[in-house]
Coordinates of C-alpha atoms in Angstrom, one line a residue:
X359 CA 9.1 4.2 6.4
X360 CA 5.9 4.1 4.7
X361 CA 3.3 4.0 7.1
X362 CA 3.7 6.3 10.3
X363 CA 2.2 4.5 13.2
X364 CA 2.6 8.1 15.2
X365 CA -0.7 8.8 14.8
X366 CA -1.4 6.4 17.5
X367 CA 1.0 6.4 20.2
X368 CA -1.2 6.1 22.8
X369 CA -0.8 2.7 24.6
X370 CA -4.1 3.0 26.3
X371 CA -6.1 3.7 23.0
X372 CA -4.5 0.3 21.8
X373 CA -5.1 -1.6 24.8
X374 CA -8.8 -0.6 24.9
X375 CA -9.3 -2.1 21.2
X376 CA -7.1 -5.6 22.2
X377 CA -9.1 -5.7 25.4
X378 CA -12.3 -5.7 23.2
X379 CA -11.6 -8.2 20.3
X380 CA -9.4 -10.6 22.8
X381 CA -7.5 -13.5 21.7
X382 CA -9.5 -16.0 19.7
X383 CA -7.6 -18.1 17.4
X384 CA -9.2 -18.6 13.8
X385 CA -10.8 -15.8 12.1
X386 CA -11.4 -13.4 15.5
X387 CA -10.0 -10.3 13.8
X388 CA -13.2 -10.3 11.7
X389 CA -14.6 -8.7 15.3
X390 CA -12.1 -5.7 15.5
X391 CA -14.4 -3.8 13.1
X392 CA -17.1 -3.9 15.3
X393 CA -15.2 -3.4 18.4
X394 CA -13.6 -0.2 16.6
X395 CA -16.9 0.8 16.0
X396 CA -18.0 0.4 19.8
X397 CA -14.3 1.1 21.0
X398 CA -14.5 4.8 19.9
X399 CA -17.7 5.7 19.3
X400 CA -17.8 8.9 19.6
X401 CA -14.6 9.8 18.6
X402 CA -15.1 9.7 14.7
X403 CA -11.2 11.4 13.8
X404 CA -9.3 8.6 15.9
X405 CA -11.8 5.6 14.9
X406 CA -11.0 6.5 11.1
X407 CA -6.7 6.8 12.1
X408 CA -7.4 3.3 14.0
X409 CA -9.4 1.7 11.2
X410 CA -6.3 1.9 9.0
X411 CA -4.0 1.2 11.0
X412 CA -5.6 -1.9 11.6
X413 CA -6.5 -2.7 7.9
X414 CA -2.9 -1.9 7.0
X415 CA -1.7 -4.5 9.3
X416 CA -4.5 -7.0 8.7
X417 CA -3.5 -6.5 4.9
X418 CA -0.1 -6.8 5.4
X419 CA -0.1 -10.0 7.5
X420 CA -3.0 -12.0 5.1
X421 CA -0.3 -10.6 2.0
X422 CA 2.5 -12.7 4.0
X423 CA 0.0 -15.3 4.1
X424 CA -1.5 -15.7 0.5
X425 CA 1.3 -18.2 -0.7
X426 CA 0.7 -20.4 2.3
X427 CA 4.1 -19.6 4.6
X428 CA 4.6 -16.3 6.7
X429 CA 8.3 -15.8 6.1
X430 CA 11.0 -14.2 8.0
X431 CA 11.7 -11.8 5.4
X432 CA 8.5 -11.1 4.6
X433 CA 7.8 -10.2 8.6
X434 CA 10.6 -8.1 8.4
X435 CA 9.5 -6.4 5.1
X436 CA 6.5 -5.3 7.0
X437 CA 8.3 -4.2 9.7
X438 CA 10.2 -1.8 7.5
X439 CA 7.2 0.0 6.1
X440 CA 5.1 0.4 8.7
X441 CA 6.5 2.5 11.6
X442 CA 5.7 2.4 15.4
X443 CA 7.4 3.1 18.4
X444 CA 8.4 0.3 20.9
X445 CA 6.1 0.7 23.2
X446 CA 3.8 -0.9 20.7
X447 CA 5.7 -3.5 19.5
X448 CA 3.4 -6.2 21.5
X449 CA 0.2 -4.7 20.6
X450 CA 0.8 -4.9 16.9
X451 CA 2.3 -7.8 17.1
X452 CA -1.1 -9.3 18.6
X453 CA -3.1 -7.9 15.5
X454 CA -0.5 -9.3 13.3
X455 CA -0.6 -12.6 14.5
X456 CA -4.0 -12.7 14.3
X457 CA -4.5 -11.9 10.9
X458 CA -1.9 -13.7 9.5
X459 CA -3.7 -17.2 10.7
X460 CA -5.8 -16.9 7.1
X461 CA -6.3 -15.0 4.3
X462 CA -10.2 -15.0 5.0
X463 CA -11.4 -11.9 5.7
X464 CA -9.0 -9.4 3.7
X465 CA -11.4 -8.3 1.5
X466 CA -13.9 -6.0 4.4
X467 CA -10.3 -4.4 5.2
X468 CA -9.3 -3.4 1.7
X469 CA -12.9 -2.2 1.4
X470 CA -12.6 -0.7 4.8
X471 CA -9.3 1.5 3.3
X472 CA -11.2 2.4 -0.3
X473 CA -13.7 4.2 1.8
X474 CA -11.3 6.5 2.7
X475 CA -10.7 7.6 -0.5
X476 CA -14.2 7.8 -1.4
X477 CA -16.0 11.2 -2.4
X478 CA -19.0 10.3 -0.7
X479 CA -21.3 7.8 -2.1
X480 CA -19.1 7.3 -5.1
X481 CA -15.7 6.0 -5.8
X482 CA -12.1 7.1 -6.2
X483 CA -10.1 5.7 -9.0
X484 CA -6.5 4.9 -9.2
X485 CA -6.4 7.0 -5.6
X486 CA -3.5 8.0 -5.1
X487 CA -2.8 7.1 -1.2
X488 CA -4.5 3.4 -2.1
X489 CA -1.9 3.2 -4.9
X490 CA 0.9 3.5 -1.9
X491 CA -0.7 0.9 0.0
X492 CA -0.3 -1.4 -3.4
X493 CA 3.3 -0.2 -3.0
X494 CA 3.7 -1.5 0.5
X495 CA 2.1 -4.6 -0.1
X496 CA 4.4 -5.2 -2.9
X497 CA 7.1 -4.6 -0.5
X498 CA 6.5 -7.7 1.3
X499 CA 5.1 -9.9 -1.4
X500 CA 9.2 -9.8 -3.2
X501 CA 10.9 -9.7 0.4
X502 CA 11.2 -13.3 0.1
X503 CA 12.7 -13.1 -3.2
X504 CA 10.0 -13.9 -5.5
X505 CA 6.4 -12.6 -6.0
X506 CA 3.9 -15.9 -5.5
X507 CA 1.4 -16.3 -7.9
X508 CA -1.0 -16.8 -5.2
X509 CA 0.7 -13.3 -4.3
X510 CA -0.1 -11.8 -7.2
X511 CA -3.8 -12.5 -7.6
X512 CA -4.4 -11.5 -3.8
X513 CA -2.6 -8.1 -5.4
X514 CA -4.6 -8.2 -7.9
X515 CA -8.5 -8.5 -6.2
X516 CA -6.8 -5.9 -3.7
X517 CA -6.4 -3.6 -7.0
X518 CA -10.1 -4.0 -7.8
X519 CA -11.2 -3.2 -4.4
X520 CA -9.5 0.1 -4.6
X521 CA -10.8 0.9 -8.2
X522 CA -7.4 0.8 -9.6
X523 CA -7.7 -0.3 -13.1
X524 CA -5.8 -3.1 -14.7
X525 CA -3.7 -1.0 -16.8
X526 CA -2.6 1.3 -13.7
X527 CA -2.2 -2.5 -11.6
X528 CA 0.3 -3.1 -14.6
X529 CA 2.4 -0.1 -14.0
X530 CA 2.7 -0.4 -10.4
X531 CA 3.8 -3.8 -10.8
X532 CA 6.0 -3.1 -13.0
X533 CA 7.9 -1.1 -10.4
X534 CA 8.3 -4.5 -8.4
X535 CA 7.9 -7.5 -10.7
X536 CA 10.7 -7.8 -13.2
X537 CA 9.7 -11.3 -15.1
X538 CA 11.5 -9.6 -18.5
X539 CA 13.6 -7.5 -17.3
X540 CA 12.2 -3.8 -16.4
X541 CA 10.4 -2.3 -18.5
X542 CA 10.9 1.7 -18.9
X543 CA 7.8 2.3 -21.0
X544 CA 5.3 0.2 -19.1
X545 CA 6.7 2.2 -15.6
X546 CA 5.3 5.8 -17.3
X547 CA 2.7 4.0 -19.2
X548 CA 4.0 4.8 -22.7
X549 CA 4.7 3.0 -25.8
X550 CA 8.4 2.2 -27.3
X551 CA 7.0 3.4 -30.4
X552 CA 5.9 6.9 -29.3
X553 CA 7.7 9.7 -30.5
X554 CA 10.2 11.4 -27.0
X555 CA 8.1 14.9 -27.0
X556 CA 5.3 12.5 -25.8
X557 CA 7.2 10.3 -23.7
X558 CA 8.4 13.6 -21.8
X559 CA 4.9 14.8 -21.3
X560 CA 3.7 11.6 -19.9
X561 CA 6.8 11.6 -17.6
X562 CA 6.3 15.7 -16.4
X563 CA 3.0 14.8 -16.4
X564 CA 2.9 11.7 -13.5
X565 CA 6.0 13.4 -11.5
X566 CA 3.6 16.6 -11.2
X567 CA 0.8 14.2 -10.4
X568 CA 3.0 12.2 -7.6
X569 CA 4.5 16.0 -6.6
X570 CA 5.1 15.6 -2.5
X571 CA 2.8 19.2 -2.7
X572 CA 0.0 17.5 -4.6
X573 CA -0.4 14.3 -2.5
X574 CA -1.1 17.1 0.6
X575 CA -3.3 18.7 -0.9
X576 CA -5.3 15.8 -2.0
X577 CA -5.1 14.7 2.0
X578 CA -2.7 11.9 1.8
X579 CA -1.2 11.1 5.1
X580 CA 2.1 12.4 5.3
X581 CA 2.9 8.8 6.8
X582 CA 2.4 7.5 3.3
X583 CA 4.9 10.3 0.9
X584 CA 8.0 7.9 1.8
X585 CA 6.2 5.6 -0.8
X586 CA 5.4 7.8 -2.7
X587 CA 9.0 9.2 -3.0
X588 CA 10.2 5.9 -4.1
X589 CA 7.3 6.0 -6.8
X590 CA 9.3 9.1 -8.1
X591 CA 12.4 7.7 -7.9
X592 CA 11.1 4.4 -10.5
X593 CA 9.6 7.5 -12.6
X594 CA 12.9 9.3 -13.0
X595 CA 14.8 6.0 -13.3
X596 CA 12.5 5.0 -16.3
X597 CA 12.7 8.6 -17.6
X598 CA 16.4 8.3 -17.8
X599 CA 16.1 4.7 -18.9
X600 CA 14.3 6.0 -22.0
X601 CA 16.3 9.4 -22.5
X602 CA 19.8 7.2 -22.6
X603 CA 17.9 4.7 -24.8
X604 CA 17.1 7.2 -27.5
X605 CA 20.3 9.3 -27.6
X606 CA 21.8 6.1 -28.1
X607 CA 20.3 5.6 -30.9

């Protein structure tokens, strides 16, 4: 799984937070960021673990939503990567539904999740643990079969609320988006007409970048290295891609 909803198996701590944004139809789940905000003030560790929870969810639901239809498949995409126990099946389902009425509003919770990778007042580029929530979100935008346009520019302004740049957008798609086949090169962000001792540097360099070890000690949630595991798997796949390529040759 790719999100690890174990963080917040309390029942209670999710009831509380339903209880405050009830269950107004149109754009209600504008209101859970106040009522986190009021829910658990006080408590600044388990507001910031229920603040992206909730933005992953919102995210993930408005995602399903941005070509107009909420599929089956693309419920059950979602359902894959992000993990929660059964007990809070009906809770999360509540948010889900909720967001998933629109698109509206998707914007205050992808800005809500780039604060988190925020060094204070500035901002984080191509962050690594925002770059796994691209992942996810690519996840269900292909469970249907095919990545929507509307898909892809909802992708895309997601990308430039995190800071990711358009080149580094490019290369995540690529692990997702095959219009011309895969590209190799574009996954490590090299060129077919550099020479293999750079090719290999680029590739040591992003799996030592992407290293399990390295993720931790830049703070991201464990509940997030399953997508970054499969990041390393379309690394080595393009690495070998390439390697086969040129011995071919």
């Amino acid at each position: 799984m790719i999100w690890d909803f174990a963080c917040l198996h309390f029942s209670s701590l999710w009831e509380r937070l339903l209880g405050a944004v009830g269950d107004a139809a149109g754009n209600a789940l504008s209101g859970v960021v106040e009522a986190i905000r009021t829910t658990f003030e006080g408590d600044p560790e388990t507001r910031r673990q229920v603040s992206f929870s909730v933005a992953i969810i919102a995210l993930s639901a408005k995602m399903a939503k941005a070509d107009g239809i909420v599929s089956e498949a693309e419920v059950k995409a979602f359902q894959q990567i992000f993990d929660f126990p059964d007990e809070e099946a009906r809770n999360v389902a509540r948010l889900y539904n909720l967001a998933r009425q629109d698109v509206a509003g998707y914007e205050a919770y992808a800005t809500k999740l780039a604060g988190l990778c925020s060094p204070g007042a500035g901002k984080a580029h191509n962050c690594p643990m925002l770059e796994n929530v691209v992942d996810g979100l690519f996840h269900i935008a292909k469970a249907d079969g095919l990545v929507h346009e509307a898909e892809l520019a909802f992708l895309f302004r997601i990308a430039e609320i995190f800071h990711i740049d358009e080149g580094h957008f490019r290369r995540i798609m690529a692990r997702h988006v095959h219009l011309d086949g895969r590209d190799p090169y574009l996954v490590l962000g090299v060129s077919p007409e550099d020479d293999f001792a750079k090719i290999r540097k680029q590739y040591r360099l992003l799996v030592s970048e992407h290293h399990p070890d390295r993720l931790i000690a830049r703070g991201v949630p464990a509940s997030l290295h399953a997508a970054a595991n499969e990041r390393m798997a379309a690394l080595n796949a393009a690495y070998s891609a390439i390697e086969k390529e040129r011995r071919a040759a």
